[in-house]
PDB file of N, CA and C in Angstrom:
ATOM      1  N   MET A  25      44.877 135.646 100.290  1.00 37.00           N
ATOM      2  CA  MET A  25      43.659 136.406 100.041  1.00 37.00           C
ATOM      3  C   MET A  25      43.999 137.896  99.982  1.00 37.00           C
ATOM      4  N   SER A  26      43.497 138.569  98.966  1.00 47.00           N
ATOM      5  CA  SER A  26      43.842 139.984  98.817  1.00 47.00           C
ATOM      6  C   SER A  26      42.998 140.840  99.759  1.00 47.00           C
ATOM      7  N   GLU A  27      43.528 142.009 100.053  1.00 69.00           N
ATOM      8  CA  GLU A  27      42.835 142.957 100.918  1.00 69.00           C
ATOM      9  C   GLU A  27      41.550 143.429 100.273  1.00 69.00           C
ATOM     10  N   LEU A  28      40.555 143.675 101.083  1.00 85.00           N
ATOM     11  CA  LEU A  28      39.309 144.223 100.570  1.00 85.00           C
ATOM     12  C   LEU A  28      39.420 145.740 100.494  1.00 85.00           C
ATOM     13  N   ILE A  29      38.747 146.308  99.521  1.00 91.00           N
ATOM     14  CA  ILE A  29      38.732 147.758  99.348  1.00 91.00           C
ATOM     15  C   ILE A  29      37.442 148.283  99.962  1.00 91.00           C
ATOM     16  N   ASP A  30      37.566 149.284 100.812  1.00 93.00           N
ATOM     17  CA  ASP A  30      36.410 149.891 101.458  1.00 93.00           C
ATOM     18  C   ASP A  30      35.443 150.420 100.396  1.00 93.00           C
ATOM     19  N   PRO A  31      34.190 149.968 100.404  1.00 93.00           N
ATOM     20  CA  PRO A  31      33.237 150.392  99.377  1.00 93.00           C
ATOM     21  C   PRO A  31      32.971 151.901  99.368  1.00 93.00           C
ATOM     22  N   ILE A  32      33.019 152.527 100.529  1.00 95.00           N
ATOM     23  CA  ILE A  32      32.819 153.981 100.600  1.00 95.00           C
ATOM     24  C   ILE A  32      33.982 154.692  99.906  1.00 95.00           C
ATOM     25  N   GLU A  33      35.203 154.245 100.204  1.00 96.00           N
ATOM     26  CA  GLU A  33      36.387 154.832  99.563  1.00 96.00           C
ATOM     27  C   GLU A  33      36.335 154.602  98.055  1.00 96.00           C
ATOM     28  N   LYS A  34      35.882 153.449  97.653  1.00 96.00           N
ATOM     29  CA  LYS A  34      35.788 153.132  96.227  1.00 96.00           C
ATOM     30  C   LYS A  34      34.832 154.099  95.526  1.00 96.00           C
ATOM     31  N   LYS A  35      33.718 154.434  96.177  1.00 96.00           N
ATOM     32  CA  LYS A  35      32.775 155.403  95.609  1.00 96.00           C
ATOM     33  C   LYS A  35      33.392 156.790  95.536  1.00 96.00           C
ATOM     34  N   ARG A  36      34.132 157.168  96.573  1.00 97.00           N
ATOM     35  CA  ARG A  36      34.785 158.486  96.574  1.00 97.00           C
ATOM     36  C   ARG A  36      35.795 158.594  95.434  1.00 97.00           C
ATOM     37  N   VAL A  37      36.568 157.542  95.240  1.00 97.00           N
ATOM     38  CA  VAL A  37      37.587 157.551  94.187  1.00 97.00           C
ATOM     39  C   VAL A  37      36.914 157.571  92.813  1.00 97.00           C
ATOM     40  N   ARG A  38      35.827 156.848  92.670  1.00 96.00           N
ATOM     41  CA  ARG A  38      35.088 156.888  91.402  1.00 96.00           C
ATOM     42  C   ARG A  38      34.660 158.328  91.103  1.00 96.00           C
ATOM     43  N   TRP A  39      34.168 159.019  92.114  1.00 96.00           N
ATOM     44  CA  TRP A  39      33.749 160.408  91.942  1.00 96.00           C
ATOM     45  C   TRP A  39      34.952 161.293  91.573  1.00 96.00           C
ATOM     46  N   ARG A  40      36.079 161.066  92.217  1.00 95.00           N
ATOM     47  CA  ARG A  40      37.290 161.849  91.934  1.00 95.00           C
ATOM     48  C   ARG A  40      37.849 161.566  90.542  1.00 95.00           C
ATOM     49  N   SER A  41      37.372 160.522  89.894  1.00 96.00           N
ATOM     50  CA  SER A  41      37.850 160.176  88.559  1.00 96.00           C
ATOM     51  C   SER A  41      37.305 161.117  87.490  1.00 96.00           C
ATOM     52  N   ARG A  42      36.383 161.963  87.843  1.00 94.00           N
ATOM     53  CA  ARG A  42      35.878 162.961  86.895  1.00 94.00           C
ATOM     54  C   ARG A  42      36.958 164.029  86.727  1.00 94.00           C
ATOM     55  N   ARG A  43      37.337 164.285  85.485  1.00 92.00           N
ATOM     56  CA  ARG A  43      38.443 165.212  85.244  1.00 92.00           C
ATOM     57  C   ARG A  43      37.997 166.380  84.388  1.00 92.00           C
ATOM     58  N   GLY A  44      38.899 167.335  84.208  1.00 87.00           N
ATOM     59  CA  GLY A  44      38.589 168.540  83.455  1.00 87.00           C
ATOM     60  C   GLY A  44      38.845 168.435  81.969  1.00 87.00           C
ATOM     61  N   LEU A  45      39.493 167.389  81.527  1.00 93.00           N
ATOM     62  CA  LEU A  45      39.796 167.227  80.108  1.00 93.00           C
ATOM     63  C   LEU A  45      38.905 166.136  79.516  1.00 93.00           C
ATOM     64  N   LEU A  46      38.212 166.463  78.435  1.00 94.00           N
ATOM     65  CA  LEU A  46      37.306 165.506  77.807  1.00 94.00           C
ATOM     66  C   LEU A  46      38.030 164.229  77.408  1.00 94.00           C
ATOM     67  N   GLU A  47      39.221 164.349  76.824  1.00 94.00           N
ATOM     68  CA  GLU A  47      39.965 163.172  76.378  1.00 94.00           C
ATOM     69  C   GLU A  47      40.256 162.231  77.547  1.00 94.00           C
ATOM     70  N   LEU A  48      40.625 162.807  78.669  1.00 95.00           N
ATOM     71  CA  LEU A  48      40.909 162.009  79.868  1.00 95.00           C
ATOM     72  C   LEU A  48      39.622 161.404  80.424  1.00 95.00           C
ATOM     73  N   ASP A  49      38.557 162.169  80.427  1.00 95.00           N
ATOM     74  CA  ASP A  49      37.271 161.646  80.899  1.00 95.00           C
ATOM     75  C   ASP A  49      36.814 160.452  80.069  1.00 95.00           C
ATOM     76  N   LEU A  50      37.050 160.483  78.765  1.00 95.00           N
ATOM     77  CA  LEU A  50      36.653 159.368  77.904  1.00 95.00           C
ATOM     78  C   LEU A  50      37.402 158.091  78.281  1.00 95.00           C
ATOM     79  N   VAL A  51      38.698 158.209  78.508  1.00 96.00           N
ATOM     80  CA  VAL A  51      39.501 157.049  78.908  1.00 96.00           C
ATOM     81  C   VAL A  51      39.035 156.532  80.267  1.00 96.00           C
ATOM     82  N   LEU A  52      38.853 157.441  81.198  1.00 97.00           N
ATOM     83  CA  LEU A  52      38.478 157.028  82.550  1.00 97.00           C
ATOM     84  C   LEU A  52      37.065 156.444  82.601  1.00 97.00           C
ATOM     85  N   THR A  53      36.162 156.952  81.784  1.00 96.00           N
ATOM     86  CA  THR A  53      34.812 156.391  81.726  1.00 96.00           C
ATOM     87  C   THR A  53      34.864 154.934  81.280  1.00 96.00           C
ATOM     88  N   ARG A  54      35.656 154.646  80.246  1.00 97.00           N
ATOM     89  CA  ARG A  54      35.807 153.258  79.780  1.00 97.00           C
ATOM     90  C   ARG A  54      36.466 152.396  80.859  1.00 97.00           C
ATOM     91  N   PHE A  55      37.510 152.941  81.479  1.00 97.00           N
ATOM     92  CA  PHE A  55      38.215 152.204  82.532  1.00 97.00           C
ATOM     93  C   PHE A  55      37.270 151.871  83.691  1.00 97.00           C
ATOM     94  N   LEU A  56      36.498 152.852  84.133  1.00 97.00           N
ATOM     95  CA  LEU A  56      35.579 152.631  85.245  1.00 97.00           C
ATOM     96  C   LEU A  56      34.533 151.576  84.886  1.00 97.00           C
ATOM     97  N   ALA A  57      34.073 151.580  83.654  1.00 97.00           N
ATOM     98  CA  ALA A  57      33.053 150.614  83.227  1.00 97.00           C
ATOM     99  C   ALA A  57      33.622 149.204  83.061  1.00 97.00           C
ATOM    100  N   GLU A  58      34.858 149.113  82.568  1.00 97.00           N
ATOM    101  CA  GLU A  58      35.411 147.809  82.203  1.00 97.00           C
ATOM    102  C   GLU A  58      36.286 147.159  83.269  1.00 97.00           C
ATOM    103  N   ARG A  59      37.015 147.955  84.043  1.00 97.00           N
ATOM    104  CA  ARG A  59      38.037 147.368  84.919  1.00 97.00           C
ATOM    105  C   ARG A  59      37.944 147.736  86.395  1.00 97.00           C
ATOM    106  N   TYR A  60      37.342 148.859  86.712  1.00 97.00           N
ATOM    107  CA  TYR A  60      37.408 149.416  88.063  1.00 97.00           C
ATOM    108  C   TYR A  60      36.938 148.441  89.142  1.00 97.00           C
ATOM    109  N   ASP A  61      35.827 147.781  88.920  1.00 94.00           N
ATOM    110  CA  ASP A  61      35.262 146.913  89.956  1.00 94.00           C
ATOM    111  C   ASP A  61      36.071 145.643  90.194  1.00 94.00           C
ATOM    112  N   GLN A  62      37.015 145.328  89.307  1.00 95.00           N
ATOM    113  CA  GLN A  62      37.843 144.138  89.469  1.00 95.00           C
ATOM    114  C   GLN A  62      39.248 144.450  90.012  1.00 95.00           C
ATOM    115  N   LEU A  63      39.524 145.706  90.337  1.00 96.00           N
ATOM    116  CA  LEU A  63      40.865 146.068  90.804  1.00 96.00           C
ATOM    117  C   LEU A  63      41.202 145.369  92.120  1.00 96.00           C
ATOM    118  N   THR A  64      42.462 144.954  92.214  1.00 95.00           N
ATOM    119  CA  THR A  64      42.962 144.450  93.487  1.00 95.00           C
ATOM    120  C   THR A  64      43.260 145.660  94.381  1.00 95.00           C
ATOM    121  N   ALA A  65      43.520 145.417  95.644  1.00 94.00           N
ATOM    122  CA  ALA A  65      43.854 146.510  96.563  1.00 94.00           C
ATOM    123  C   ALA A  65      45.115 147.243  96.101  1.00 94.00           C
ATOM    124  N   GLU A  66      46.088 146.492  95.596  1.00 95.00           N
ATOM    125  CA  GLU A  66      47.333 147.101  95.106  1.00 95.00           C
ATOM    126  C   GLU A  66      47.074 147.969  93.873  1.00 95.00           C
ATOM    127  N   GLU A  67      46.275 147.473  92.950  1.00 96.00           N
ATOM    128  CA  GLU A  67      45.941 148.248  91.746  1.00 96.00           C
ATOM    129  C   GLU A  67      45.138 149.490  92.109  1.00 96.00           C
ATOM    130  N   PHE A  68      44.223 149.327  93.059  1.00 97.00           N
ATOM    131  CA  PHE A  68      43.414 150.457  93.516  1.00 97.00           C
ATOM    132  C   PHE A  68      44.308 151.552  94.100  1.00 97.00           C
ATOM    133  N   ALA A  69      45.269 151.160  94.911  1.00 96.00           N
ATOM    134  CA  ALA A  69      46.199 152.131  95.508  1.00 96.00           C
ATOM    135  C   ALA A  69      46.993 152.855  94.425  1.00 96.00           C
ATOM    136  N   ALA A  70      47.416 152.143  93.397  1.00 97.00           N
ATOM    137  CA  ALA A  70      48.153 152.777  92.293  1.00 97.00           C
ATOM    138  C   ALA A  70      47.248 153.745  91.543  1.00 97.00           C
ATOM    139  N   TYR A  71      46.005 153.364  91.330  1.00 98.00           N
ATOM    140  CA  TYR A  71      45.060 154.239  90.636  1.00 98.00           C
ATOM    141  C   TYR A  71      44.833 155.523  91.429  1.00 98.00           C
ATOM    142  N   VAL A  72      44.678 155.401  92.733  1.00 97.00           N
ATOM    143  CA  VAL A  72      44.497 156.581  93.589  1.00 97.00           C
ATOM    144  C   VAL A  72      45.703 157.513  93.456  1.00 97.00           C
ATOM    145  N   ARG A  73      46.898 156.942  93.430  1.00 97.00           N
ATOM    146  CA  ARG A  73      48.109 157.768  93.276  1.00 97.00           C
ATOM    147  C   ARG A  73      48.133 158.480  91.922  1.00 97.00           C
ATOM    148  N   ILE A  74      47.722 157.784  90.874  1.00 97.00           N
ATOM    149  CA  ILE A  74      47.702 158.400  89.547  1.00 97.00           C
ATOM    150  C   ILE A  74      46.698 159.544  89.492  1.00 97.00           C
ATOM    151  N   LEU A  75      45.581 159.400  90.203  1.00 97.00           N
ATOM    152  CA  LEU A  75      44.574 160.467  90.217  1.00 97.00           C
ATOM    153  C   LEU A  75      45.108 161.768  90.800  1.00 97.00           C
ATOM    154  N   GLU A  76      46.183 161.695  91.552  1.00 96.00           N
ATOM    155  CA  GLU A  76      46.763 162.895  92.151  1.00 96.00           C
ATOM    156  C   GLU A  76      47.527 163.745  91.134  1.00 96.00           C
ATOM    157  N   LEU A  77      47.806 163.186  89.967  1.00 95.00           N
ATOM    158  CA  LEU A  77      48.534 163.922  88.937  1.00 95.00           C
ATOM    159  C   LEU A  77      47.664 165.037  88.357  1.00 95.00           C
ATOM    160  N   PRO A  78      48.303 166.128  87.907  1.00 95.00           N
ATOM    161  CA  PRO A  78      47.539 167.155  87.179  1.00 95.00           C
ATOM    162  C   PRO A  78      46.976 166.555  85.885  1.00 95.00           C
ATOM    163  N   ASP A  79      45.842 167.080  85.432  1.00 95.00           N
ATOM    164  CA  ASP A  79      45.171 166.534  84.261  1.00 95.00           C
ATOM    165  C   ASP A  79      46.075 166.397  83.039  1.00 95.00           C
ATOM    166  N   THR A  80      46.861 167.423  82.741  1.00 94.00           N
ATOM    167  CA  THR A  80      47.691 167.367  81.527  1.00 94.00           C
ATOM    168  C   THR A  80      48.740 166.267  81.624  1.00 94.00           C
ATOM    169  N   GLU A  81      49.362 166.133  82.775  1.00 95.00           N
ATOM    170  CA  GLU A  81      50.358 165.083  82.961  1.00 95.00           C
ATOM    171  C   GLU A  81      49.699 163.699  82.918  1.00 95.00           C
ATOM    172  N   PHE A  82      48.543 163.575  83.530  1.00 96.00           N
ATOM    173  CA  PHE A  82      47.786 162.327  83.526  1.00 96.00           C
ATOM    174  C   PHE A  82      47.458 161.925  82.088  1.00 96.00           C
ATOM    175  N   LEU A  83      46.979 162.866  81.287  1.00 96.00           N
ATOM    176  CA  LEU A  83      46.629 162.583  79.896  1.00 96.00           C
ATOM    177  C   LEU A  83      47.857 162.179  79.085  1.00 96.00           C
ATOM    178  N   GLU A  84      48.963 162.878  79.259  1.00 97.00           N
ATOM    179  CA  GLU A  84      50.192 162.531  78.538  1.00 97.00           C
ATOM    180  C   GLU A  84      50.664 161.128  78.922  1.00 97.00           C
ATOM    181  N   LEU A  85      50.518 160.773  80.166  1.00 96.00           N
ATOM    182  CA  LEU A  85      50.902 159.443  80.639  1.00 96.00           C
ATOM    183  C   LEU A  85      50.021 158.364  80.001  1.00 96.00           C
ATOM    184  N   VAL A  86      48.720 158.597  80.006  1.00 96.00           N
ATOM    185  CA  VAL A  86      47.776 157.637  79.437  1.00 96.00           C
ATOM    186  C   VAL A  86      47.951 157.525  77.923  1.00 96.00           C
ATOM    187  N   ASN A  87      48.264 158.633  77.262  1.00 96.00           N
ATOM    188  CA  ASN A  87      48.443 158.629  75.808  1.00 96.00           C
ATOM    189  C   ASN A  87      49.821 158.138  75.367  1.00 96.00           C
ATOM    190  N   GLY A  88      50.707 157.865  76.314  1.00 96.00           N
ATOM    191  CA  GLY A  88      52.034 157.364  75.977  1.00 96.00           C
ATOM    192  C   GLY A  88      53.025 158.432  75.553  1.00 96.00           C
ATOM    193  N   LYS A  89      52.696 159.692  75.784  1.00 97.00           N
ATOM    194  CA  LYS A  89      53.620 160.777  75.437  1.00 97.00           C
ATOM    195  C   LYS A  89      54.740 160.895  76.454  1.00 97.00           C
ATOM    196  N   ILE A  90      54.472 160.452  77.680  1.00 96.00           N
ATOM    197  CA  ILE A  90      55.505 160.377  78.713  1.00 96.00           C
ATOM    198  C   ILE A  90      55.390 159.001  79.366  1.00 96.00           C
ATOM    199  N   GLU A  91      56.441 158.589  80.038  1.00 96.00           N
ATOM    200  CA  GLU A  91      56.461 157.309  80.752  1.00 96.00           C
ATOM    201  C   GLU A  91      56.652 157.579  82.236  1.00 96.00           C
ATOM    202  N   THR A  92      56.157 156.678  83.041  1.00 94.00           N
ATOM    203  CA  THR A  92      56.381 156.780  84.483  1.00 94.00           C
ATOM    204  C   THR A  92      57.675 156.052  84.839  1.00 94.00           C
ATOM    205  N   GLU A  93      58.392 156.602  85.772  1.00 93.00           N
ATOM    206  CA  GLU A  93      59.591 155.942  86.274  1.00 93.00           C
ATOM    207  C   GLU A  93      59.278 155.154  87.545  1.00 93.00           C
ATOM    208  N   ASP A  94      58.027 155.239  87.989  1.00 94.00           N
ATOM    209  CA  ASP A  94      57.587 154.568  89.204  1.00 94.00           C
ATOM    210  C   ASP A  94      57.114 153.157  88.854  1.00 94.00           C
ATOM    211  N   ALA A  95      57.869 152.158  89.282  1.00 95.00           N
ATOM    212  CA  ALA A  95      57.555 150.770  88.957  1.00 95.00           C
ATOM    213  C   ALA A  95      56.205 150.328  89.525  1.00 95.00           C
ATOM    214  N   GLU A  96      55.769 150.935  90.607  1.00 94.00           N
ATOM    215  CA  GLU A  96      54.476 150.574  91.186  1.00 94.00           C
ATOM    216  C   GLU A  96      53.310 151.096  90.360  1.00 94.00           C
ATOM    217  N   LEU A  97      53.533 152.182  89.621  1.00 96.00           N
ATOM    218  CA  LEU A  97      52.458 152.765  88.813  1.00 96.00           C
ATOM    219  C   LEU A  97      52.405 152.192  87.396  1.00 96.00           C
ATOM    220  N   ALA A  98      53.501 151.644  86.925  1.00 96.00           N
ATOM    221  CA  ALA A  98      53.593 151.179  85.537  1.00 96.00           C
ATOM    222  C   ALA A  98      52.479 150.191  85.144  1.00 96.00           C
ATOM    223  N   PRO A  99      52.157 149.188  85.982  1.00 97.00           N
ATOM    224  CA  PRO A  99      51.078 148.275  85.584  1.00 97.00           C
ATOM    225  C   PRO A  99      49.716 148.984  85.437  1.00 97.00           C
ATOM    226  N   MET A 100      49.451 149.948  86.303  1.00 97.00           N
ATOM    227  CA  MET A 100      48.183 150.686  86.214  1.00 97.00           C
ATOM    228  C   MET A 100      48.168 151.563  84.965  1.00 97.00           C
ATOM    229  N   VAL A 101      49.288 152.170  84.650  1.00 97.00           N
ATOM    230  CA  VAL A 101      49.371 152.985  83.428  1.00 97.00           C
ATOM    231  C   VAL A 101      49.097 152.094  82.218  1.00 97.00           C
ATOM    232  N   ALA A 102      49.671 150.916  82.193  1.00 97.00           N
ATOM    233  CA  ALA A 102      49.442 149.971  81.091  1.00 97.00           C
ATOM    234  C   ALA A 102      47.962 149.593  81.014  1.00 97.00           C
ATOM    235  N   MET A 103      47.332 149.383  82.150  1.00 97.00           N
ATOM    236  CA  MET A 103      45.910 149.042  82.175  1.00 97.00           C
ATOM    237  C   MET A 103      45.069 150.187  81.612  1.00 97.00           C
ATOM    238  N   LEU A 104      45.383 151.414  82.021  1.00 97.00           N
ATOM    239  CA  LEU A 104      44.642 152.572  81.519  1.00 97.00           C
ATOM    240  C   LEU A 104      44.847 152.749  80.019  1.00 97.00           C
ATOM    241  N   ARG A 105      46.035 152.466  79.554  1.00 97.00           N
ATOM    242  CA  ARG A 105      46.312 152.594  78.114  1.00 97.00           C
ATOM    243  C   ARG A 105      45.577 151.541  77.297  1.00 97.00           C
ATOM    244  N   SER A 106      45.256 150.422  77.916  1.00 95.00           N
ATOM    245  CA  SER A 106      44.657 149.307  77.165  1.00 95.00           C
ATOM    246  C   SER A 106      43.138 149.423  76.996  1.00 95.00           C
ATOM    247  N   VAL A 107      42.513 150.352  77.705  1.00 92.00           N
ATOM    248  CA  VAL A 107      41.049 150.460  77.573  1.00 92.00           C
ATOM    249  C   VAL A 107      40.658 151.388  76.458  1.00 92.00           C
TER     250      VAL A 107
END
């Protein structure tokens, strides 16, 4: 059985998903609508880590202009790219 995600923390992270770049906000809006509520605890943790990136780096990662070398983040990056 997978770990449960604290609903309060989930709301906080949803709020933190608002970014300063319109292009990034568009991707994250789709992601939040389509995939966010189904994330496992592991995926949620990876998403929280990705949110710590500066907006420009985050956008380049999502757009495929750069790749992550972090194997734990790679599945989440792929998920964000697919929405």
